[in-house]
Amino acid sequence: MIFKYRSIIVSSILIVISLVVFSFHVRHPSSSSFLRKLAVETITHTESLLRYPLDSVKDVWKRYIFLVNLGEENKRLEEKNALLARQLIQYKEAYFENIRLQKLLALKENVSCKSIAAKVIAKNQVQVLKTILINKGTAHGLKVNLPVVTDQGIVGRIIETSWLVSRVLLLTDESSNIDVIVQRNRMPGILQGAGFGGCYLKYVSKTEDIKIGDILISSGMGGIFPKGLLIGTVTGVNKTESGLFQKIDVKLSADVAKIEEVLIFIPENNNGRQ
Amino acid sequence: MAYILLPVVALLVVIFQMTILNVVVLYKINIEMSLALAVYAGLRMDALKGGGLIMLVGYLMDCMVGSATGFFIFLYVSTFFVSMLVSSRIYIDKAFFVGFFTAICASIEGLMIILFYRFIYEIDIYTNLWTAYIPQALLVGILSPLFFKVFGKIGVLLKWQKQSAN
């Protein structure tokens, strides 16, 4: 009799165990356990070894494509270089003016950061959580909630650390919310991830003036991202939908699908941070 | 011996899924080989070995995806349970039925993820059903007969097939 229902009994027990484990971890989200850290380290390092030959083939192909387009690219870059040189002079002028004004107003930046470079070793952008894994962990001084950026802007924040590996929650993940401001008119809003659709800006009233092409920067609120880091550009504004707020689509300045290296900001005076 | 090798098989399946399969599709879509294994375990494997293997695969997926521990364990064990109930009524052998059943299980998994997000994290990700979960379900359904053949060969080696009740 028991043998006849053995499968059902075993499966039912397993379901109950898994539900208890899941409920416990949802109610008490804590730092990674030793076993979880061990699993992440084992899989990511094996994965890195396996990916090495695949990445090498990809690099060779990329270089071939690069050579094919080299002539055209060179001409385009020369034109762009001339334009950027002119812009740089203007920005330098603005920068020096800014320093003078800061001195005048005694608004000196009080948060000094050091940064650590890390390599992306795995990407989970089609899974439940949109995350990447980087090859630096607690052994390098990383911890949860540190901001992760590239030369193009913010990409996310660390949500889990192991000894030599850390997990970064990308801005595109639906559970990611960060406080931003529109650079042009200093309008604040909350940037939420929209998965495959990039991001969108929440809680901006329909009466506010937001235009396509407006640049978003971090507001410095929330204690994770320093103020003034580039985030993205407004790509769509919809005021026709019902409700109090506009629907604003945002394209991130950093292409999260192509990230290979990142920088992690570590505040030198870490005591005041959350 | 089969029990000792279960963690190794679980680890290999997760690594293969997270590396080779993801690279092949350029990280654009997720080929959930681990879900196909949950269906296979429910249909063909002994309850204790299959259940143990699926719990391990679920745990490793939780670790790699970054979800709360137990999330994937619950999803996979539920799939395993449903497959086991179905296997006691129908013998699913033909490639078409294997693919169809796996695709249905994958779609239900996607739906459960959306419901979990809605009721636990209060985030709406229902648009992902059409952009991610249904295409993923179709893909894993198409590939599942191939995965079943591979799992079958490993199963013969490790002797983890279902025992007769008599």
Short mmCIF file of C-alpha atoms in Angstrom, two decimals:
data_model
loop_
_atom_site.label_atom_id
_atom_site.label_comp_id
_atom_site.label_asym_id
_atom_site.label_seq_id
_atom_site.Cartn_x
_atom_site.Cartn_y
_atom_site.Cartn_z
CA MET A 1 0.00 0.00 0.00
CA ILE A 2 2.74 2.43 1.06
CA PHE A 3 4.90 1.38 -1.89
CA LYS A 4 1.98 2.06 -4.24
CA TYR A 5 1.77 5.67 -3.05
CA ARG A 6 5.49 6.06 -2.36
CA SER A 7 6.05 8.41 -5.31
CA ILE A 8 3.16 10.66 -4.31
CA ILE A 9 4.26 10.73 -0.67
CA VAL A 10 7.89 11.54 -1.56
CA SER A 11 6.86 14.29 -4.02
CA SER A 12 4.41 15.81 -1.55
CA ILE A 13 7.08 15.93 1.17
CA LEU A 14 9.50 17.59 -1.27
CA ILE A 15 6.90 20.21 -2.24
CA VAL A 16 6.23 21.00 1.43
CA ILE A 17 9.99 21.28 2.14
CA SER A 18 10.54 23.58 -0.86
CA LEU A 19 7.61 25.80 0.15
CA VAL A 20 8.90 26.09 3.71
CA VAL A 21 12.42 26.96 2.48
CA PHE A 22 11.07 29.53 0.00
CA SER A 23 8.70 31.15 2.54
CA PHE A 24 11.52 31.38 5.08
CA HIS A 25 13.89 33.07 2.61
CA VAL A 26 11.23 35.49 1.36
CA ARG A 27 10.42 36.53 4.95
CA HIS A 28 14.03 36.60 6.12
CA PRO A 29 16.26 37.65 3.21
CA SER A 30 19.76 37.39 4.62
CA SER A 31 23.27 37.35 3.26
CA SER A 32 24.41 34.29 1.31
CA SER A 33 24.95 31.08 3.21
CA PHE A 34 28.24 29.18 3.00
CA LEU A 35 26.66 26.51 0.79
CA ARG A 36 25.21 29.12 -1.60
CA LYS A 37 28.55 30.92 -1.83
CA LEU A 38 30.28 27.60 -2.53
CA ALA A 39 27.77 26.75 -5.28
CA VAL A 40 28.11 30.18 -6.92
CA GLU A 41 31.92 30.07 -6.79
CA THR A 42 32.07 26.50 -8.19
CA ILE A 43 29.66 27.15 -11.05
CA THR A 44 31.01 30.56 -12.08
CA HIS A 45 34.64 29.42 -12.12
CA THR A 46 33.79 26.28 -14.10
CA GLU A 47 31.70 28.47 -16.39
CA SER A 48 34.63 30.86 -16.89
CA LEU A 49 36.87 27.95 -17.87
CA LEU A 50 34.29 26.67 -20.35
CA ARG A 51 33.63 30.11 -21.79
CA TYR A 52 37.29 30.83 -22.44
CA PRO A 53 37.50 28.94 -25.78
CA LEU A 54 34.08 30.31 -26.82
CA ASP A 55 35.15 33.87 -26.07
CA SER A 56 38.40 33.37 -27.97
CA VAL A 57 36.48 32.34 -31.11
CA LYS A 58 34.18 35.34 -30.64
CA ASP A 59 37.20 37.69 -30.31
CA VAL A 60 38.79 36.40 -33.51
CA TRP A 61 35.52 36.96 -35.40
CA LYS A 62 35.11 40.44 -33.92
CA ARG A 63 38.64 41.40 -34.99
CA TYR A 64 37.96 40.19 -38.52
CA ILE A 65 34.79 42.30 -38.71
CA PHE A 66 36.72 45.19 -37.21
CA LEU A 67 39.38 44.99 -39.94
CA VAL A 68 36.74 44.87 -42.67
CA ASN A 69 35.15 48.10 -41.46
CA LEU A 70 38.38 49.81 -40.42
CA GLY A 71 38.63 52.31 -43.30
CA GLU A 72 35.07 53.59 -42.98
CA GLU A 73 35.28 53.64 -39.21
CA ASN A 74 38.52 55.66 -39.31
CA LYS A 75 36.97 58.38 -41.48
CA ARG A 76 33.90 58.57 -39.27
CA LEU A 77 36.00 58.75 -36.12
CA GLU A 78 38.17 61.56 -37.51
CA GLU A 79 35.05 63.65 -38.09
CA LYS A 80 33.71 62.78 -34.66
CA ASN A 81 37.08 63.59 -33.09
CA ALA A 82 37.05 67.11 -34.54
CA LEU A 83 33.55 67.67 -33.17
CA LEU A 84 34.45 66.30 -29.74
CA ALA A 85 37.61 68.44 -29.55
CA ARG A 86 35.48 71.56 -29.97
CA GLN A 87 33.01 70.32 -27.35
CA LEU A 88 35.85 69.47 -24.95
CA ILE A 89 37.08 73.06 -24.96
CA GLN A 90 33.57 74.25 -24.09
CA TYR A 91 33.25 71.69 -21.31
CA LYS A 92 36.66 72.58 -19.89
CA GLU A 93 35.54 76.17 -19.67
CA ALA A 94 32.35 75.10 -17.90
CA TYR A 95 34.35 72.81 -15.58
CA PHE A 96 36.70 75.58 -14.46
CA GLU A 97 33.76 77.90 -14.00
CA ASN A 98 32.06 75.22 -11.89
CA ILE A 99 35.14 74.86 -9.66
CA ARG A 100 35.26 78.61 -9.14
CA LEU A 101 31.58 78.69 -8.21
CA GLN A 102 31.93 75.68 -5.89
CA LYS A 103 34.73 77.47 -4.04
CA LEU A 104 32.61 80.54 -3.82
CA LEU A 105 29.66 78.65 -2.36
CA ALA A 106 31.84 76.27 -0.28
CA LEU A 107 29.93 73.32 -1.72
CA LYS A 108 32.84 70.96 -1.81
CA GLU A 109 32.05 67.32 -2.58
CA ASN A 110 32.17 65.48 0.74
CA VAL A 111 32.00 61.91 -0.46
CA SER A 112 35.28 60.59 -1.78
CA CYS A 113 35.26 57.25 -3.56
CA LYS A 114 37.82 54.76 -4.67
CA SER A 115 36.94 52.37 -7.46
CA ILE A 116 37.66 48.76 -8.30
CA ALA A 117 37.59 47.38 -11.83
CA ALA A 118 35.96 44.01 -12.42
CA LYS A 119 35.26 41.73 -15.32
CA VAL A 120 31.80 40.38 -16.16
CA ILE A 121 31.96 36.58 -15.94
CA ALA A 122 28.32 35.63 -16.43
CA LYS A 123 25.11 37.24 -17.59
CA ASN A 124 21.57 36.31 -16.58
CA GLN A 125 19.52 38.73 -18.62
CA VAL A 126 16.75 36.38 -19.65
CA GLN A 127 16.19 34.82 -16.26
CA VAL A 128 13.82 35.78 -13.47
CA LEU A 129 16.28 38.40 -12.23
CA LYS A 130 18.30 40.46 -14.71
CA THR A 131 21.77 40.21 -13.19
CA ILE A 132 25.44 39.89 -14.08
CA LEU A 133 28.20 38.20 -12.14
CA ILE A 134 31.55 39.96 -11.70
CA ASN A 135 34.91 38.49 -10.75
CA LYS A 136 35.40 40.47 -7.54
CA GLY A 137 33.90 39.73 -4.14
CA THR A 138 34.28 40.25 -0.41
CA ALA A 139 37.99 39.39 -0.68
CA HIS A 140 38.39 42.61 -2.71
CA GLY A 141 36.37 44.75 -0.32
CA LEU A 142 33.03 44.57 -2.11
CA LYS A 143 29.73 44.42 -0.27
CA VAL A 144 26.02 44.65 -0.92
CA ASN A 145 24.56 47.92 -2.25
CA LEU A 146 27.72 49.32 -3.85
CA PRO A 147 27.10 51.13 -7.17
CA VAL A 148 28.36 49.54 -10.38
CA VAL A 149 29.11 51.73 -13.41
CA THR A 150 30.77 51.67 -16.83
CA ASP A 151 32.29 54.54 -18.79
CA GLN A 152 28.80 55.04 -20.29
CA GLY A 153 26.91 55.32 -17.00
CA ILE A 154 25.31 53.40 -14.16
CA VAL A 155 24.49 49.73 -14.77
CA GLY A 156 23.25 48.60 -11.37
CA ARG A 157 24.14 47.72 -7.79
CA ILE A 158 25.59 44.75 -5.97
CA ILE A 159 22.90 42.57 -4.37
CA GLU A 160 24.90 39.51 -3.34
CA THR A 161 28.55 38.89 -2.62
CA SER A 162 30.63 35.78 -2.38
CA TRP A 163 34.39 35.47 -1.74
CA LEU A 164 35.56 36.04 -5.32
CA VAL A 165 32.28 36.72 -7.14
CA SER A 166 29.51 39.29 -6.78
CA ARG A 167 26.05 39.56 -8.30
CA VAL A 168 24.94 42.89 -9.78
CA LEU A 169 21.25 43.69 -10.17
CA LEU A 170 20.90 45.54 -13.48
CA LEU A 171 18.83 48.71 -13.80
CA THR A 172 16.66 46.86 -16.35
CA ASP A 173 15.38 44.41 -13.73
CA GLU A 174 11.74 44.98 -12.77
CA SER A 175 12.61 45.07 -9.06
CA SER A 176 15.22 47.83 -9.54
CA ASN A 177 14.12 51.34 -8.52
CA ILE A 178 16.48 54.32 -8.29
CA ASP A 179 16.00 57.99 -7.61
CA VAL A 180 16.90 60.16 -10.60
CA ILE A 181 16.59 63.74 -11.82
CA VAL A 182 16.12 65.17 -15.29
CA GLN A 183 19.29 67.16 -16.01
CA ARG A 184 17.56 69.95 -17.94
CA ASN A 185 14.89 70.99 -15.42
CA ARG A 186 16.00 69.08 -12.24
CA MET A 187 12.66 67.25 -12.15
CA PRO A 188 12.89 64.23 -9.79
CA GLY A 189 11.46 60.78 -10.53
CA ILE A 190 11.94 57.08 -9.88
CA LEU A 191 13.55 54.98 -12.60
CA GLN A 192 12.20 51.42 -12.68
CA GLY A 193 13.46 48.56 -14.79
CA ALA A 194 11.14 47.20 -17.46
CA GLY A 195 12.96 43.97 -18.28
CA PHE A 196 13.40 43.56 -22.00
CA GLY A 197 11.88 47.00 -22.60
CA GLY A 198 14.70 48.93 -20.89
CA CYS A 199 13.44 51.27 -18.14
CA TYR A 200 10.73 53.81 -17.46
CA LEU A 201 10.47 56.90 -15.31
CA LYS A 202 7.71 56.85 -12.67
CA TYR A 203 5.87 59.47 -10.66
CA VAL A 204 6.31 62.43 -12.99
CA SER A 205 3.14 64.51 -13.10
CA LYS A 206 1.44 65.18 -16.45
CA THR A 207 1.91 68.90 -15.92
CA GLU A 208 5.71 68.58 -15.92
CA ASP A 209 7.71 69.37 -19.05
CA ILE A 210 9.63 66.25 -20.13
CA LYS A 211 10.95 65.98 -23.69
CA ILE A 212 12.37 63.18 -25.79
CA GLY A 213 16.16 63.40 -25.55
CA ASP A 214 16.22 64.68 -21.94
CA ILE A 215 19.15 63.27 -20.00
CA LEU A 216 18.65 61.52 -16.65
CA ILE A 217 21.28 61.57 -13.91
CA SER A 218 21.39 60.02 -10.44
CA SER A 219 20.00 62.27 -7.72
CA GLY A 220 22.23 61.03 -4.91
CA MET A 221 19.17 60.19 -2.79
CA GLY A 222 18.88 56.72 -1.30
CA GLY A 223 22.54 56.53 -0.33
CA ILE A 224 23.63 54.04 -2.99
CA PHE A 225 24.48 55.98 -6.14
CA PRO A 226 26.57 59.17 -5.96
CA LYS A 227 24.92 62.27 -7.37
CA GLY A 228 25.38 63.27 -11.01
CA LEU A 229 26.16 59.92 -12.67
CA LEU A 230 24.75 59.52 -16.16
CA ILE A 231 21.87 57.03 -16.42
CA GLY A 232 20.05 57.38 -19.71
CA THR A 233 17.94 59.36 -22.14
CA VAL A 234 14.19 59.81 -22.47
CA THR A 235 13.00 58.03 -25.60
CA GLY A 236 9.23 58.34 -25.29
CA VAL A 237 6.69 60.49 -23.44
CA ASN A 238 3.03 59.52 -23.25
CA LYS A 239 0.53 61.83 -21.53
CA THR A 240 -2.60 60.32 -23.07
CA GLU A 241 -2.95 57.36 -20.70
CA SER A 242 -5.33 57.66 -17.75
CA GLY A 243 -3.91 58.50 -14.34
CA LEU A 244 -1.97 61.34 -12.77
CA PHE A 245 1.44 60.55 -14.19
CA GLN A 246 3.14 60.49 -17.59
CA LYS A 247 4.46 57.28 -19.09
CA ILE A 248 8.11 57.98 -19.84
CA ASP A 249 10.32 55.42 -21.59
CA VAL A 250 14.05 55.59 -20.93
CA LYS A 251 16.98 54.13 -22.84
CA LEU A 252 19.96 53.44 -20.61
CA SER A 253 23.21 55.06 -21.70
CA ALA A 254 25.13 51.88 -20.82
CA ASP A 255 24.27 48.96 -23.07
CA VAL A 256 23.70 46.30 -20.42
CA ALA A 257 23.70 43.49 -22.98
CA LYS A 258 27.28 44.25 -24.03
CA ILE A 259 28.99 45.02 -20.72
CA GLU A 260 32.39 43.37 -20.38
CA GLU A 261 34.12 45.42 -17.68
CA VAL A 262 32.68 47.50 -14.87
CA LEU A 263 33.80 49.82 -12.08
CA ILE A 264 32.54 49.54 -8.53
CA PHE A 265 32.61 52.68 -6.39
CA ILE A 266 33.63 52.12 -2.80
CA PRO A 267 33.17 55.14 -0.57
CA GLU A 268 36.30 55.69 1.54
CA ASN A 269 34.24 56.84 4.48
CA ASN A 270 31.81 53.95 4.48
CA ASN A 271 30.32 54.43 7.93
CA GLY A 272 27.63 56.84 6.93
CA ARG A 273 26.27 54.64 4.20
CA GLN A 274 23.44 52.20 4.45
CA MET B 1 26.52 5.03 -6.61
CA ALA B 2 23.62 6.71 -8.43
CA TYR B 3 22.94 8.88 -5.37
CA ILE B 4 26.57 10.00 -5.16
CA LEU B 5 26.54 11.04 -8.82
CA LEU B 6 23.30 13.03 -8.58
CA PRO B 7 25.04 16.28 -7.44
CA VAL B 8 27.55 15.92 -10.28
CA VAL B 9 24.77 15.51 -12.86
CA ALA B 10 22.86 18.47 -11.36
CA LEU B 11 25.97 20.64 -11.49
CA LEU B 12 26.75 19.64 -15.08
CA VAL B 13 23.20 20.35 -16.26
CA VAL B 14 23.19 23.83 -14.67
CA ILE B 15 26.67 24.69 -15.99
CA PHE B 16 25.78 23.45 -19.48
CA GLN B 17 22.57 25.48 -19.45
CA MET B 18 24.20 28.66 -18.13
CA THR B 19 27.18 28.56 -20.49
CA ILE B 20 26.94 26.63 -23.73
CA LEU B 21 23.19 26.98 -24.30
CA ASN B 22 23.15 30.69 -23.35
CA VAL B 23 26.11 31.44 -25.63
CA VAL B 24 24.51 29.55 -28.54
CA VAL B 25 21.41 31.78 -28.38
CA LEU B 26 23.52 34.90 -27.61
CA TYR B 27 21.83 35.44 -24.23
CA LYS B 28 18.63 36.42 -26.07
CA ILE B 29 16.47 33.59 -24.78
CA ASN B 30 16.75 31.06 -22.02
CA ILE B 31 16.86 27.38 -22.98
CA GLU B 32 15.66 25.75 -19.78
CA MET B 33 17.24 22.33 -19.95
CA SER B 34 16.80 22.07 -16.17
CA LEU B 35 13.01 22.22 -16.56
CA ALA B 36 13.16 19.49 -19.21
CA LEU B 37 15.10 17.44 -16.63
CA ALA B 38 12.34 18.06 -14.04
CA VAL B 39 9.76 16.75 -16.54
CA TYR B 40 11.99 13.80 -17.45
CA ALA B 41 12.53 12.94 -13.78
CA GLY B 42 8.79 12.97 -13.15
CA LEU B 43 8.02 10.79 -16.16
CA ARG B 44 10.85 8.30 -16.10
CA MET B 45 12.81 8.37 -12.84
CA ASP B 46 12.40 6.78 -9.46
CA ALA B 47 10.71 9.20 -7.00
CA LEU B 48 13.55 9.41 -4.50
CA LYS B 49 16.38 9.77 -7.03
CA GLY B 50 14.37 12.04 -9.30
CA GLY B 51 13.15 14.20 -6.44
CA GLY B 52 16.65 14.49 -4.98
CA LEU B 53 18.12 15.41 -8.36
CA ILE B 54 15.45 18.04 -9.03
CA MET B 55 15.87 19.62 -5.59
CA LEU B 56 19.60 19.92 -6.24
CA VAL B 57 19.08 21.40 -9.71
CA GLY B 58 16.53 23.85 -8.26
CA TYR B 59 18.93 24.87 -5.51
CA LEU B 60 21.78 25.44 -7.99
CA MET B 61 19.47 27.48 -10.22
CA ASP B 62 18.48 29.61 -7.21
CA CYS B 63 22.16 30.20 -6.49
CA MET B 64 22.98 31.12 -10.08
CA VAL B 65 19.93 33.24 -10.89
CA GLY B 66 20.04 35.05 -7.54
CA SER B 67 16.43 34.35 -6.58
CA ALA B 68 15.38 33.61 -2.99
CA THR B 69 16.44 30.08 -2.01
CA GLY B 70 13.53 27.75 -2.63
CA PHE B 71 12.03 29.63 -5.58
CA PHE B 72 13.31 27.33 -8.32
CA ILE B 73 13.25 24.32 -5.98
CA PHE B 74 9.50 24.81 -5.58
CA LEU B 75 8.91 25.40 -9.31
CA TYR B 76 10.88 22.31 -10.33
CA VAL B 77 9.54 20.03 -7.60
CA SER B 78 5.99 21.07 -8.59
CA THR B 79 6.77 20.26 -12.24
CA PHE B 80 8.26 16.93 -11.11
CA PHE B 81 5.12 16.18 -9.08
CA VAL B 82 2.73 17.00 -11.96
CA SER B 83 4.83 14.93 -14.39
CA MET B 84 4.80 12.03 -11.94
CA LEU B 85 1.00 12.18 -11.64
CA VAL B 86 0.66 12.30 -15.44
CA SER B 87 3.08 9.38 -15.89
CA SER B 88 0.90 7.18 -13.66
CA ARG B 89 -2.03 7.71 -16.07
CA ILE B 90 -0.42 8.10 -19.51
CA TYR B 91 2.82 6.76 -20.94
CA ILE B 92 4.38 9.68 -22.79
CA ASP B 93 6.88 8.30 -25.25
CA LYS B 94 6.40 9.92 -28.67
CA ALA B 95 8.58 12.96 -29.37
CA PHE B 96 5.53 15.11 -30.14
CA PHE B 97 3.88 14.38 -26.79
CA VAL B 98 7.17 14.86 -24.92
CA GLY B 99 7.61 18.28 -26.57
CA PHE B 100 3.99 19.27 -26.08
CA PHE B 101 3.93 18.27 -22.41
CA THR B 102 7.26 20.02 -21.68
CA ALA B 103 6.07 23.20 -23.44
CA ILE B 104 2.91 23.20 -21.32
CA CYS B 105 4.95 22.71 -18.13
CA ALA B 106 7.28 25.56 -19.17
CA SER B 107 4.32 27.86 -19.85
CA ILE B 108 2.81 27.06 -16.45
CA GLU B 109 6.22 27.75 -14.88
CA GLY B 110 6.27 31.18 -16.57
CA LEU B 111 2.77 31.87 -15.30
CA MET B 112 3.78 30.87 -11.77
CA ILE B 113 6.79 33.23 -11.91
CA ILE B 114 4.49 36.09 -12.93
CA LEU B 115 2.07 35.26 -10.09
CA PHE B 116 4.92 35.02 -7.58
CA TYR B 117 6.17 38.45 -8.63
CA ARG B 118 2.67 39.89 -8.43
CA PHE B 119 1.74 38.55 -5.01
CA ILE B 120 5.09 38.38 -3.23
CA TYR B 121 7.11 41.27 -4.67
CA GLU B 122 4.07 43.29 -5.93
CA ILE B 123 5.65 43.83 -9.36
CA ASP B 124 3.79 43.30 -12.64
CA ILE B 125 5.85 41.40 -15.18
CA TYR B 126 2.92 39.98 -17.15
CA THR B 127 4.28 41.43 -20.43
CA ASN B 128 7.17 38.95 -20.04
CA LEU B 129 4.69 36.12 -20.65
CA TRP B 130 4.54 36.95 -24.37
CA THR B 131 8.04 38.35 -24.82
CA ALA B 132 9.93 35.74 -22.81
CA TYR B 133 8.10 32.84 -21.23
CA ILE B 134 5.97 31.65 -24.17
CA PRO B 135 8.91 31.74 -26.67
CA GLN B 136 11.06 29.97 -24.06
CA ALA B 137 8.35 27.35 -23.54
CA LEU B 138 8.10 26.72 -27.29
CA LEU B 139 11.87 26.42 -27.61
CA VAL B 140 12.27 24.03 -24.70
CA GLY B 141 9.31 22.04 -26.07
CA ILE B 142 11.01 21.68 -29.44
CA LEU B 143 14.33 20.69 -27.90
CA SER B 144 12.97 18.44 -25.15
CA PRO B 145 12.89 15.18 -27.20
CA LEU B 146 16.62 15.68 -27.77
CA PHE B 147 17.20 16.42 -24.07
CA PHE B 148 15.18 13.32 -23.14
CA LYS B 149 17.45 11.16 -25.30
CA VAL B 150 20.53 12.56 -23.55
CA PHE B 151 18.97 12.12 -20.09
CA GLY B 152 17.91 8.59 -21.09
CA LYS B 153 21.50 7.65 -21.97
CA ILE B 154 22.80 9.08 -18.68
CA GLY B 155 19.94 7.32 -16.87
CA VAL B 156 20.93 3.94 -18.28
CA LEU B 157 24.52 4.50 -17.15
CA LEU B 158 23.51 5.56 -13.66
CA LYS B 159 20.56 3.12 -13.37
CA TRP B 160 18.06 5.74 -12.23
CA GLN B 161 15.01 4.50 -14.18
CA LYS B 162 11.69 3.98 -12.44
CA GLN B 163 11.22 0.59 -10.72
CA SER B 164 8.03 -1.41 -11.29
CA ALA B 165 5.50 -1.32 -8.43
CA ASN B 166 4.99 -5.04 -8.61
#
